mmCIF file of C-alpha atoms in Angstrom:
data_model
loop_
_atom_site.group_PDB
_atom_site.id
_atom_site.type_symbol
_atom_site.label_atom_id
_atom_site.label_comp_id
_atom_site.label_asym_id
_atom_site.label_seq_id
_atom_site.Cartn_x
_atom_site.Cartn_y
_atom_site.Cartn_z
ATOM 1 C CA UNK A 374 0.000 0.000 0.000
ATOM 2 C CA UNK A 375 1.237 3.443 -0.938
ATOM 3 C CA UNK A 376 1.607 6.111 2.032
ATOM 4 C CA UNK A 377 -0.553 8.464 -0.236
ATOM 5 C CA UNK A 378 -3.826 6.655 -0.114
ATOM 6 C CA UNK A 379 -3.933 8.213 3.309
ATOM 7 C CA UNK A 380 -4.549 11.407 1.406
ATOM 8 C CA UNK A 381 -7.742 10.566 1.122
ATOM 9 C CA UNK A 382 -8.103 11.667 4.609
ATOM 10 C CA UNK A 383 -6.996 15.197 3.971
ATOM 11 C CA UNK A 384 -8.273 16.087 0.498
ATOM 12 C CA UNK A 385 -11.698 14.706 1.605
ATOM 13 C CA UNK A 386 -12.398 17.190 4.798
ATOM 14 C CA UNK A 387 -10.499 19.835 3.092
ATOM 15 C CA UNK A 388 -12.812 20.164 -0.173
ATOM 16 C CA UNK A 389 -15.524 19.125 1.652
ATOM 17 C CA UNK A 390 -16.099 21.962 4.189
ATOM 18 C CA UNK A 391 -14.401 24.765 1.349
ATOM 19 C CA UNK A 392 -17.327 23.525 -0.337
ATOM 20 C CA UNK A 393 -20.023 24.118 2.572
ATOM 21 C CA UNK A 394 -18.432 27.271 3.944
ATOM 22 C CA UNK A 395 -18.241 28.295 -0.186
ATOM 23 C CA UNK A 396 -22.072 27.311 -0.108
ATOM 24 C CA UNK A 397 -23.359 29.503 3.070
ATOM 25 C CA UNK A 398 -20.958 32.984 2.022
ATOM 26 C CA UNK A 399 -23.131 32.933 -1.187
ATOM 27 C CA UNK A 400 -26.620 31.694 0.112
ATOM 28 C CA UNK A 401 -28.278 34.531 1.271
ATOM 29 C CA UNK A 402 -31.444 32.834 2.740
ATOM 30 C CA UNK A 403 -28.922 30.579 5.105
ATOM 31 C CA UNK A 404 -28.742 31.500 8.794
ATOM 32 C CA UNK A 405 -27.120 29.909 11.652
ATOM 33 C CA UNK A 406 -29.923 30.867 13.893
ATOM 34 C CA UNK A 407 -32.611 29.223 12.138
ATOM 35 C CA UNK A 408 -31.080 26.594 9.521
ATOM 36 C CA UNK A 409 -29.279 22.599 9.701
ATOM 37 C CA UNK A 410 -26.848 22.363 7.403
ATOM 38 C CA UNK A 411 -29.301 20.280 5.525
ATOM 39 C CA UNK A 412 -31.034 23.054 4.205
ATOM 40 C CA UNK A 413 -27.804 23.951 2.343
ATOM 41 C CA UNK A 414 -29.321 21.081 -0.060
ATOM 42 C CA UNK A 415 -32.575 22.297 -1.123
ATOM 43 C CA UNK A 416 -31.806 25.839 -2.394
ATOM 44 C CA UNK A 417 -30.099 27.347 -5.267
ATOM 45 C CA UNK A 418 -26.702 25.890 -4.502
ATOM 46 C CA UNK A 419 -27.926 22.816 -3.659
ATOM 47 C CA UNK A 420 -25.171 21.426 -5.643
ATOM 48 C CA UNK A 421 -22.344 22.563 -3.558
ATOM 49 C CA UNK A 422 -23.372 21.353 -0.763
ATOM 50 C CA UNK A 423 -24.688 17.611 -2.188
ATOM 51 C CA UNK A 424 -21.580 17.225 -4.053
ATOM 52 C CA UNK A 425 -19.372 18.496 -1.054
ATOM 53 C CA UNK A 426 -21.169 15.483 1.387
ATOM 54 C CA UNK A 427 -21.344 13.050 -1.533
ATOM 55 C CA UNK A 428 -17.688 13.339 -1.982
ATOM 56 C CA UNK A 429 -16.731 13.295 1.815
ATOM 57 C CA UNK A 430 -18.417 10.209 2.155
ATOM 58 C CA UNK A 431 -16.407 8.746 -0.407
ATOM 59 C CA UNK A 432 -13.521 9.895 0.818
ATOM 60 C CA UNK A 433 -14.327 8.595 4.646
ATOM 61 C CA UNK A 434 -14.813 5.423 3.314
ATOM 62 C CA UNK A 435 -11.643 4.980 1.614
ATOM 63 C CA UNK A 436 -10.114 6.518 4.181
ATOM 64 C CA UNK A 437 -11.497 3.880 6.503
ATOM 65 C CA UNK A 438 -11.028 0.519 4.027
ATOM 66 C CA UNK A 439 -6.871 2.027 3.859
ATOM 67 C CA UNK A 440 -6.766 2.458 7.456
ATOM 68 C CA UNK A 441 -7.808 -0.929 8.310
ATOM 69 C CA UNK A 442 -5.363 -2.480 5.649
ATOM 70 C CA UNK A 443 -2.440 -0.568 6.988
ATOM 71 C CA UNK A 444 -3.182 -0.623 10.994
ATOM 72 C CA UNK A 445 -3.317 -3.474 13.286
ATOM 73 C CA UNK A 446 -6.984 -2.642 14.696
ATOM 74 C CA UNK A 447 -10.026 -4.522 15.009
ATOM 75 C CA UNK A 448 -12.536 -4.477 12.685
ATOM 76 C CA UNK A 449 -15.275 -2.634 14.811
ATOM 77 C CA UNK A 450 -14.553 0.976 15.387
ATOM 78 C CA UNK A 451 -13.696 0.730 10.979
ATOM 79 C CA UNK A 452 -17.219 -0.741 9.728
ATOM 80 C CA UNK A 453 -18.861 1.864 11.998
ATOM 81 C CA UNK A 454 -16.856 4.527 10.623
ATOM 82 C CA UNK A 455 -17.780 2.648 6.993
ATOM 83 C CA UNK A 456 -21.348 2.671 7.750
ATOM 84 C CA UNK A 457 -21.374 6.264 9.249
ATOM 85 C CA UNK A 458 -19.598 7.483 5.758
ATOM 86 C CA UNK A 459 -22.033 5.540 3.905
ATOM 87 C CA UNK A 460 -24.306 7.277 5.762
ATOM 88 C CA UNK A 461 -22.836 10.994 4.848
ATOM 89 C CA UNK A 462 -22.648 10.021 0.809
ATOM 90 C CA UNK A 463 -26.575 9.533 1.106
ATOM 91 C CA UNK A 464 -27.494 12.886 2.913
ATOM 92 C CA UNK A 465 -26.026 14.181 -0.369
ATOM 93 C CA UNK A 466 -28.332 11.902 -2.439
ATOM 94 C CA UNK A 467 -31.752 12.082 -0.031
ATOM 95 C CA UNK A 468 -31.752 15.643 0.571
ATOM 96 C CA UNK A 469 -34.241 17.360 3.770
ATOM 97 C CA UNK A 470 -37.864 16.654 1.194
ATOM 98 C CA UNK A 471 -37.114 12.773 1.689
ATOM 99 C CA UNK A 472 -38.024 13.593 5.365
ATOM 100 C CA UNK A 473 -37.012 10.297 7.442
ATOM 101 C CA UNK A 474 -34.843 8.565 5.318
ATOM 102 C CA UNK A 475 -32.868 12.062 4.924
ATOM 103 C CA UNK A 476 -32.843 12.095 9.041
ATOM 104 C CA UNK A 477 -31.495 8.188 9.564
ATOM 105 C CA UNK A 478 -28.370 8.619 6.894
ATOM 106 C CA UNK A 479 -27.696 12.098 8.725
ATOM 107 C CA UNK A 480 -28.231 10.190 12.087
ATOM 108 C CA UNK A 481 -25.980 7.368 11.268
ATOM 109 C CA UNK A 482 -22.557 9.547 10.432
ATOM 110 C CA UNK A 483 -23.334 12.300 13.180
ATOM 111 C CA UNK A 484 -23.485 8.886 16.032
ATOM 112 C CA UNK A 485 -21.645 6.418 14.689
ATOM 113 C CA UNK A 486 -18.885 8.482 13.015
ATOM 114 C CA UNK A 487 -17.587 9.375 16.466
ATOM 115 C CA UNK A 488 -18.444 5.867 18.069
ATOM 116 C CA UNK A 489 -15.869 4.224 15.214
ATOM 117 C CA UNK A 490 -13.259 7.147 16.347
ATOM 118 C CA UNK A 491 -13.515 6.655 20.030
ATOM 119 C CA UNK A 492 -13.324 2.585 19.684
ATOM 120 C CA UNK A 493 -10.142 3.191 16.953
ATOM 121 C CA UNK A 494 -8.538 5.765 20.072
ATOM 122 C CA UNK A 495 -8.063 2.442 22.210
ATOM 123 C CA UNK A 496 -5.345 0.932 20.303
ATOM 124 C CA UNK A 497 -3.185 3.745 20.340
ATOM 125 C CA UNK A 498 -1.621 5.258 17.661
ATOM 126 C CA UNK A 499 0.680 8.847 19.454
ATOM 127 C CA UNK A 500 -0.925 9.969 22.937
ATOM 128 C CA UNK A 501 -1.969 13.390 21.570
ATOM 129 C CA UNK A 502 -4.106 11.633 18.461
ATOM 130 C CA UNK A 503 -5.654 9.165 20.967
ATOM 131 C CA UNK A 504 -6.280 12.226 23.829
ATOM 132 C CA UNK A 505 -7.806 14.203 20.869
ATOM 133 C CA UNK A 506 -9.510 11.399 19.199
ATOM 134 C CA UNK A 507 -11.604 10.495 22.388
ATOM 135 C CA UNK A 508 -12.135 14.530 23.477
ATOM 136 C CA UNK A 509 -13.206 15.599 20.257
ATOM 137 C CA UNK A 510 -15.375 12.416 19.419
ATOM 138 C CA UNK A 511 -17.097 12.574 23.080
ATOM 139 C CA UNK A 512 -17.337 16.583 22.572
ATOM 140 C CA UNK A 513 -19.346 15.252 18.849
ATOM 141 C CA UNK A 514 -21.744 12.973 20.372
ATOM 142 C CA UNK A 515 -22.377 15.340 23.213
ATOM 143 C CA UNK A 516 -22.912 18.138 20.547
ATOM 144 C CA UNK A 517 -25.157 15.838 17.857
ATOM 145 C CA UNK A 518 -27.293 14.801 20.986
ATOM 146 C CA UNK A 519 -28.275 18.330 21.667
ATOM 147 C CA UNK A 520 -28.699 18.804 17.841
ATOM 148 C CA UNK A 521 -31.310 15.622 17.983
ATOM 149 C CA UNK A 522 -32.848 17.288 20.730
ATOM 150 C CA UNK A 523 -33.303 20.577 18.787
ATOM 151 C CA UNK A 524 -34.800 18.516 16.066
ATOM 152 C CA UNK A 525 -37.251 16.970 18.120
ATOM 153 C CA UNK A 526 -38.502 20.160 19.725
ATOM 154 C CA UNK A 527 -37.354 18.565 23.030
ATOM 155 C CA UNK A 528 -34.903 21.465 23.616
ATOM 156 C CA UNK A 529 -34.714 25.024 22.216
ATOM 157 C CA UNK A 530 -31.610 27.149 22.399
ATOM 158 C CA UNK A 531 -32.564 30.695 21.626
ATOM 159 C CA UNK A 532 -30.806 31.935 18.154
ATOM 160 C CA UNK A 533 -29.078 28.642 17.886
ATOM 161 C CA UNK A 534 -29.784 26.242 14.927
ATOM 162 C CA UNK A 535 -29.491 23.075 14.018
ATOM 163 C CA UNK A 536 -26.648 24.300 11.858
ATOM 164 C CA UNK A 537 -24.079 25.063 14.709
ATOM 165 C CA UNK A 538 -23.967 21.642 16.613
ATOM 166 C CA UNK A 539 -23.821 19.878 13.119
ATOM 167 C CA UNK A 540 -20.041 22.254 12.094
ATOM 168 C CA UNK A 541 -19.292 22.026 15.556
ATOM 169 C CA UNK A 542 -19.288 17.935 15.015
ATOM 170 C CA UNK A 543 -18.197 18.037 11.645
ATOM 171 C CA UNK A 544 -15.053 20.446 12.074
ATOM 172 C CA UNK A 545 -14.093 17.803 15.408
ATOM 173 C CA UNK A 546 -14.321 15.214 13.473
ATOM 174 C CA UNK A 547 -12.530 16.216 10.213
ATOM 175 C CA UNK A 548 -9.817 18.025 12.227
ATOM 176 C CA UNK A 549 -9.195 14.098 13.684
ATOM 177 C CA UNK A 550 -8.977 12.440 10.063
ATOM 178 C CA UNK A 551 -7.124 15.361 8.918
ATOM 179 C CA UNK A 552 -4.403 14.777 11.871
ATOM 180 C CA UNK A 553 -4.813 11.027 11.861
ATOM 181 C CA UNK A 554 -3.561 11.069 7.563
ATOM 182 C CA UNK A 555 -0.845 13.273 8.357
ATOM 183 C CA UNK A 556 0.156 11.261 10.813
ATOM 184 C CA UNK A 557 0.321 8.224 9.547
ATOM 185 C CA UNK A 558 1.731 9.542 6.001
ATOM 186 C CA UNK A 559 4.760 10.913 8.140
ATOM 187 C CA UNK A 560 5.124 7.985 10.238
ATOM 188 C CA UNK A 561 4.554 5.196 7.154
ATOM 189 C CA UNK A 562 7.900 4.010 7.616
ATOM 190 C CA UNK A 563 7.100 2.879 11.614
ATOM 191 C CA UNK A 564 3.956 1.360 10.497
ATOM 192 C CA UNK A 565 5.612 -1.041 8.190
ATOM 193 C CA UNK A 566 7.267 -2.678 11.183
ATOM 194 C CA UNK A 567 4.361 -2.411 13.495
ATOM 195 C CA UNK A 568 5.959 -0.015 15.800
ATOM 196 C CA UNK A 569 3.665 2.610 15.523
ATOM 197 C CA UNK A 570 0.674 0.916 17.442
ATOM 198 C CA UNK A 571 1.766 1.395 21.090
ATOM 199 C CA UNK A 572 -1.199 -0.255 22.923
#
């Protein structure tokens, strides 16, 4: 395996969110007090925003099948980060009209995205990755819990939508893959021999 199929893991959160951010500077009827993400997909620019999740999705997975090739690690914490990727490609083809189905693909990344990266933190790759990997992915589901809430009318955070708990997760958990690829495409050599798995 060549150490640049862990760019994947860059390129993928990189495009993804210039694409999103690219997508609310020119959509005037988005608003962080009011809007999910989501809505980003059923407007004008709807293509930025489906293509930009579409392509993350792909990316996450590929990410994911290379990681499990290259790293000594069980097969759990990689098929829910598979399925939760799976799950971000399909928010880009169901967009908010498909109502339910749209929900349980968004559902699926934002829960078990950060499940697969707090199971992957207990074999050990550099203390600061694992540290991060568990903070950020417990800070995600805490964050995407709240967001359900919102959904569900349970809770209601005055000028707070469903928008900022989503980019909260989604900037946590791309900032992880991002250092995770760099990591590993820096360290390939150690990997090789098995020495970079400390636990």
């Amino acid at each position: 395996m060549n150490k640049l199929y862990f760019l994947t893991g860059i390129i993928g959160p990189l495009v993804t969110l210039s694409l999103i951010f690219l997508d609310i500077s020119i959509s005037p009827y988005f608003s962080w007090h009011v809007n999910s993400l989501s809505s980003l997909g059923i407007h004008k620019y709807y293509y930025l925003f489906d293509s930009a999740v579409i392509f993350e999705g792909l990316m996450n997975t590929a990410f994911s099948v290379f990681l499990y090739r290259a790293v000594p690690v069980k097969p759990l914490p990689i098929i829910l980060m598979i399925i939760g990727s799976i799950g971000l490609f399909f928010v880009g083809i169901f967009d908010e009209h498909t109502g339910d189905i749209h929900l349980t693909f968004a559902i699926l990344y934002f829960i078990l995205m950060p499940l697969g990266i707090i199971i992957f933190s207990l074999f050990r790759i550099s203390r600061f990755i694992t540290l991060y990997g568990m903070i950020s992915a417990l800070i995600s589901l805490m964050v995407i819990i709240i967001g359900i809430l919102m959904a569900l009318k349970i809770i209601k955070l005055k000028g707070v939508g469903l928008s900022i708990p989503e980019t909260i997760e989604a900037l946590l958990l791309a900032s992880w893959i991002i250092m995770l690829a760099s990591y590993i495409i820096f360290n390939y050599s150690k990997l090789q021999t098995n020495k970079i798995i400390l636990a």
